[in-house]
Amino acid sequence: MAIQQIDPGMAPYQILDVEGKLVGEMPDLSAERLLSLYRYMQLGRAFSNKIIALQRQGRATTFGSLVGQEATAVGLAAPLQPQDWLATSYRELISLMVKGLPLPTLIYAFRGFTPEHYPSEIHCLPIQIVIGTQMLHAVGLAMAAKISGDKTVAVGVCGDGATSEGDFNEALNFAGVFQAPVVLVVQNNGWAISVPRHKQSAAPTLAARGAGFGIPSVLVDGNDILAVYAVMQQAIERARAGQGPTLVETLTYRIGAHTTADDPTRYRSPEEVEAWRAKDPLTRFKRFLLSRDMFDEEQDRQLIAAVEEEINEAVSVAETMPPMAPDSFFDYTSASLSPRLQEQRADLLRYVETGQGE
Ligand SMILES: Cc1ncc(C[n+]2csc(CCOP(=O)(O)OP(=O)(O)O)c2C)c(N)n1
Ligand SMILES: [Mg+2]
């Protein structure tokens, strides 16, 4: 016998090449729907740039850019039905908007966060900062749906760095063993802060890791909105039909800094960033739409102006929402507070009032 690597056998699935030419099978989407996907992608980019500007003016908290990742964020959420669940990290904010989160609520999240502003009917979990845990939450929601016999599907999405966490591996294991109706998406943007993808796993692709858990997987070009949409639609419907989980790796790139607290010039080359800029997901999709006469440059300018206006209005609304009370998060941590948590709450309030505490 010969000990050898299992052939990953995967090239990223593509429908549009970098020039925006059709190289695969078009998903069944009306012209109106295609334009709406494009608008969401523009909204995502403008939103990201706006929050960074607000952070620089002291009007928003730390924020992670999503520029370059708009196709993955929009494509992973667009095929979901209203009753389906979505559990994301801090990087897929535009996915939440596609699922119905009002823009002012999302902007408010970068001034503070209180769950009462968060509509429960959109079936989105709050943004997860603790790396990888949302994958377990998605699998849990999917297992609950399966046990209660409804046709709800859950989507969990994390980054390439999250795949090294125990939680990610446990989520895949549970999903496989219990055949949960879940789609687990790894948004591989090349970096986990300053740690490159190749230091996360020796596996040739992150999608290839599904095999070890008995989960079918797909590698998709994450800067190709149509490919991400088509793959997600198929995986979601597979789950809904009782055929179990799917692991999806979307290959994309974080063009901006990890967050407003990061300086990526310290660990990666400008050449690498420029090479990925040339694969911009918005340019690619726009070229396709122009080639199909779905809109023209003038309409594009109008669309971008309308998106910017929508964001400015949402910022005004978010800035008139009352600031959250500093101790309000204790109200949402558990049904009743243990003595230790009550003590911590009192300590926090004392600190806020006097500037002194433990
Ligand atoms: C459990 C845990 N460990 C460490 C961190 C600090 N941290 C925040 S973001 C990040 C990198 C995550 O990289 P990746 O999963 O690739 O997601 P990306 O930021 O690239 O979208 C780390 C280590 C954290 N938030 N949670
Ligand atoms: Mg990453």
mmCIF file with all atom_site columns, N, CA, C and O in Angstrom, residues 50-63 107 110-111 260 319:
data_model
loop_
_atom_site.group_PDB
_atom_site.id
_atom_site.type_symbol
_atom_site.label_atom_id
_atom_site.label_alt_id
_atom_site.label_comp_id
_atom_site.label_asym_id
_atom_site.label_entity_id
_atom_site.label_seq_id
_atom_site.pdbx_PDB_ins_code
_atom_site.Cartn_x
_atom_site.Cartn_y
_atom_site.Cartn_z
_atom_site.occupancy
_atom_site.B_iso_or_equiv
_atom_site.pdbx_formal_charge
_atom_site.auth_seq_id
_atom_site.auth_comp_id
_atom_site.auth_asym_id
_atom_site.auth_atom_id
_atom_site.pdbx_PDB_model_num
ATOM 1  N N  . LYS A 1 50  ? -18.303 54.127 5.231  1.00 0.00 ? 50  LYS A N  1
ATOM 2  C CA . LYS A 1 50  ? -18.925 55.145 6.086  1.00 0.00 ? 50  LYS A CA 1
ATOM 3  C C  . LYS A 1 50  ? -18.607 54.897 7.563  1.00 0.00 ? 50  LYS A C  1
ATOM 4  O O  . LYS A 1 50  ? -18.247 55.825 8.297  1.00 0.00 ? 50  LYS A O  1
ATOM 5  N N  . ILE A 1 51  ? -18.730 53.643 7.999  1.00 0.00 ? 51  ILE A N  1
ATOM 6  C CA . ILE A 1 51  ? -18.482 53.371 9.427  1.00 0.00 ? 51  ILE A CA 1
ATOM 7  C C  . ILE A 1 51  ? -17.011 53.656 9.770  1.00 0.00 ? 51  ILE A C  1
ATOM 8  O O  . ILE A 1 51  ? -16.701 54.165 10.845 1.00 0.00 ? 51  ILE A O  1
ATOM 9  N N  . ILE A 1 52  ? -16.116 53.356 8.827  1.00 0.00 ? 52  ILE A N  1
ATOM 10 C CA . ILE A 1 52  ? -14.697 53.645 9.086  1.00 0.00 ? 52  ILE A CA 1
ATOM 11 C C  . ILE A 1 52  ? -14.501 55.161 9.248  1.00 0.00 ? 52  ILE A C  1
ATOM 12 O O  . ILE A 1 52  ? -13.816 55.622 10.169 1.00 0.00 ? 52  ILE A O  1
ATOM 13 N N  . ALA A 1 53  ? -15.170 55.936 8.383  1.00 0.00 ? 53  ALA A N  1
ATOM 14 C CA . ALA A 1 53  ? -15.070 57.410 8.506  1.00 0.00 ? 53  ALA A CA 1
ATOM 15 C C  . ALA A 1 53  ? -15.641 57.865 9.850  1.00 0.00 ? 53  ALA A C  1
ATOM 16 O O  . ALA A 1 53  ? -15.055 58.720 10.524 1.00 0.00 ? 53  ALA A O  1
ATOM 17 N N  . LEU A 1 54  ? -16.763 57.292 10.267 1.00 0.00 ? 54  LEU A N  1
ATOM 18 C CA . LEU A 1 54  ? -17.367 57.676 11.556 1.00 0.00 ? 54  LEU A CA 1
ATOM 19 C C  . LEU A 1 54  ? -16.449 57.300 12.713 1.00 0.00 ? 54  LEU A C  1
ATOM 20 O O  . LEU A 1 54  ? -16.308 58.041 13.692 1.00 0.00 ? 54  LEU A O  1
ATOM 21 N N  . GLN A 1 55  ? -15.802 56.134 12.590 1.00 0.00 ? 55  GLN A N  1
ATOM 22 C CA . GLN A 1 55  ? -14.881 55.706 13.656 1.00 0.00 ? 55  GLN A CA 1
ATOM 23 C C  . GLN A 1 55  ? -13.738 56.706 13.794 1.00 0.00 ? 55  GLN A C  1
ATOM 24 O O  . GLN A 1 55  ? -13.345 57.054 14.904 1.00 0.00 ? 55  GLN A O  1
ATOM 25 N N  . ARG A 1 56  ? -13.245 57.191 12.655 1.00 0.00 ? 56  ARG A N  1
ATOM 26 C CA . ARG A 1 56  ? -12.135 58.158 12.682 1.00 0.00 ? 56  ARG A CA 1
ATOM 27 C C  . ARG A 1 56  ? -12.554 59.477 13.345 1.00 0.00 ? 56  ARG A C  1
ATOM 28 O O  . ARG A 1 56  ? -11.733 60.234 13.846 1.00 0.00 ? 56  ARG A O  1
ATOM 29 N N  . GLN A 1 57  ? -13.872 59.757 13.298 1.00 0.00 ? 57  GLN A N  1
ATOM 30 C CA . GLN A 1 57  ? -14.383 60.990 13.935 1.00 0.00 ? 57  GLN A CA 1
ATOM 31 C C  . GLN A 1 57  ? -14.858 60.745 15.355 1.00 0.00 ? 57  GLN A C  1
ATOM 32 O O  . GLN A 1 57  ? -15.505 61.598 15.959 1.00 0.00 ? 57  GLN A O  1
ATOM 33 N N  . GLY A 1 58  ? -14.638 59.548 15.872 1.00 0.00 ? 58  GLY A N  1
ATOM 34 C CA . GLY A 1 58  ? -15.079 59.234 17.230 1.00 0.00 ? 58  GLY A CA 1
ATOM 35 C C  . GLY A 1 58  ? -16.573 58.987 17.334 1.00 0.00 ? 58  GLY A C  1
ATOM 36 O O  . GLY A 1 58  ? -17.154 59.068 18.412 1.00 0.00 ? 58  GLY A O  1
ATOM 37 N N  . ARG A 1 59  ? -17.219 58.652 16.196 1.00 0.00 ? 59  ARG A N  1
ATOM 38 C CA . ARG A 1 59  ? -18.672 58.456 16.210 1.00 0.00 ? 59  ARG A CA 1
ATOM 39 C C  . ARG A 1 59  ? -19.050 56.987 16.063 1.00 0.00 ? 59  ARG A C  1
ATOM 40 O O  . ARG A 1 59  ? -20.238 56.651 15.947 1.00 0.00 ? 59  ARG A O  1
ATOM 41 N N  . ALA A 1 60  ? -18.080 56.094 16.013 1.00 0.00 ? 60  ALA A N  1
ATOM 42 C CA . ALA A 1 60  ? -18.368 54.660 15.937 1.00 0.00 ? 60  ALA A CA 1
ATOM 43 C C  . ALA A 1 60  ? -17.234 53.906 16.623 1.00 0.00 ? 60  ALA A C  1
ATOM 44 O O  . ALA A 1 60  ? -16.124 54.432 16.756 1.00 0.00 ? 60  ALA A O  1
ATOM 45 N N  . THR A 1 61  ? -17.541 52.671 17.026 1.00 0.00 ? 61  THR A N  1
ATOM 46 C CA . THR A 1 61  ? -16.525 51.855 17.710 1.00 0.00 ? 61  THR A CA 1
ATOM 47 C C  . THR A 1 61  ? -15.598 51.193 16.679 1.00 0.00 ? 61  THR A C  1
ATOM 48 O O  . THR A 1 61  ? -15.707 51.431 15.482 1.00 0.00 ? 61  THR A O  1
ATOM 49 N N  . THR A 1 62  ? -14.735 50.319 17.141 1.00 0.00 ? 62  THR A N  1
ATOM 50 C CA . THR A 1 62  ? -13.840 49.553 16.267 1.00 0.00 ? 62  THR A CA 1
ATOM 51 C C  . THR A 1 62  ? -14.666 48.837 15.204 1.00 0.00 ? 62  THR A C  1
ATOM 52 O O  . THR A 1 62  ? -15.730 48.295 15.498 1.00 0.00 ? 62  THR A O  1
ATOM 53 N N  . PHE A 1 63  ? -14.159 48.826 13.974 1.00 0.00 ? 63  PHE A N  1
ATOM 54 C CA . PHE A 1 63  ? -14.948 48.258 12.879 1.00 0.00 ? 63  PHE A CA 1
ATOM 55 C C  . PHE A 1 63  ? -14.032 47.512 11.908 1.00 0.00 ? 63  PHE A C  1
ATOM 56 O O  . PHE A 1 63  ? -12.939 47.967 11.594 1.00 0.00 ? 63  PHE A O  1
ATOM 57 N N  . ILE A 1 107 ? -26.192 50.255 11.992 1.00 0.00 ? 107 ILE A N  1
ATOM 58 C CA . ILE A 1 107 ? -25.270 51.365 12.282 1.00 0.00 ? 107 ILE A CA 1
ATOM 59 C C  . ILE A 1 107 ? -25.226 51.620 13.797 1.00 0.00 ? 107 ILE A C  1
ATOM 60 O O  . ILE A 1 107 ? -24.160 51.837 14.375 1.00 0.00 ? 107 ILE A O  1
ATOM 61 N N  . PHE A 1 110 ? -22.724 49.969 16.102 1.00 0.00 ? 110 PHE A N  1
ATOM 62 C CA . PHE A 1 110 ? -21.367 50.485 16.277 1.00 0.00 ? 110 PHE A CA 1
ATOM 63 C C  . PHE A 1 110 ? -21.323 51.721 17.183 1.00 0.00 ? 110 PHE A C  1
ATOM 64 O O  . PHE A 1 110 ? -20.336 52.427 17.257 1.00 0.00 ? 110 PHE A O  1
ATOM 65 N N  . ARG A 1 111 ? -22.430 51.912 17.929 1.00 0.00 ? 111 ARG A N  1
ATOM 66 C CA . ARG A 1 111 ? -22.451 52.900 19.013 1.00 0.00 ? 111 ARG A CA 1
ATOM 67 C C  . ARG A 1 111 ? -22.754 52.196 20.327 1.00 0.00 ? 111 ARG A C  1
ATOM 68 O O  . ARG A 1 111 ? -22.723 52.800 21.385 1.00 0.00 ? 111 ARG A O  1
ATOM 69 N N  . THR A 1 260 ? -10.299 48.770 12.346 1.00 0.00 ? 260 THR A N  1
ATOM 70 C CA . THR A 1 260 ? -9.739  50.124 12.472 1.00 0.00 ? 260 THR A CA 1
ATOM 71 C C  . THR A 1 260 ? -8.562  50.157 13.449 1.00 0.00 ? 260 THR A C  1
ATOM 72 O O  . THR A 1 260 ? -7.889  51.175 13.563 1.00 0.00 ? 260 THR A O  1
ATOM 73 N N  . GLU A 1 319 ? -28.021 57.981 15.032 1.00 0.00 ? 319 GLU A N  1
ATOM 74 C CA . GLU A 1 319 ? -27.411 58.908 15.990 1.00 0.00 ? 319 GLU A CA 1
ATOM 75 C C  . GLU A 1 319 ? -28.430 59.586 16.896 1.00 0.00 ? 319 GLU A C  1
ATOM 76 O O  . GLU A 1 319 ? -28.055 60.192 17.895 1.00 0.00 ? 319 GLU A O  1
#
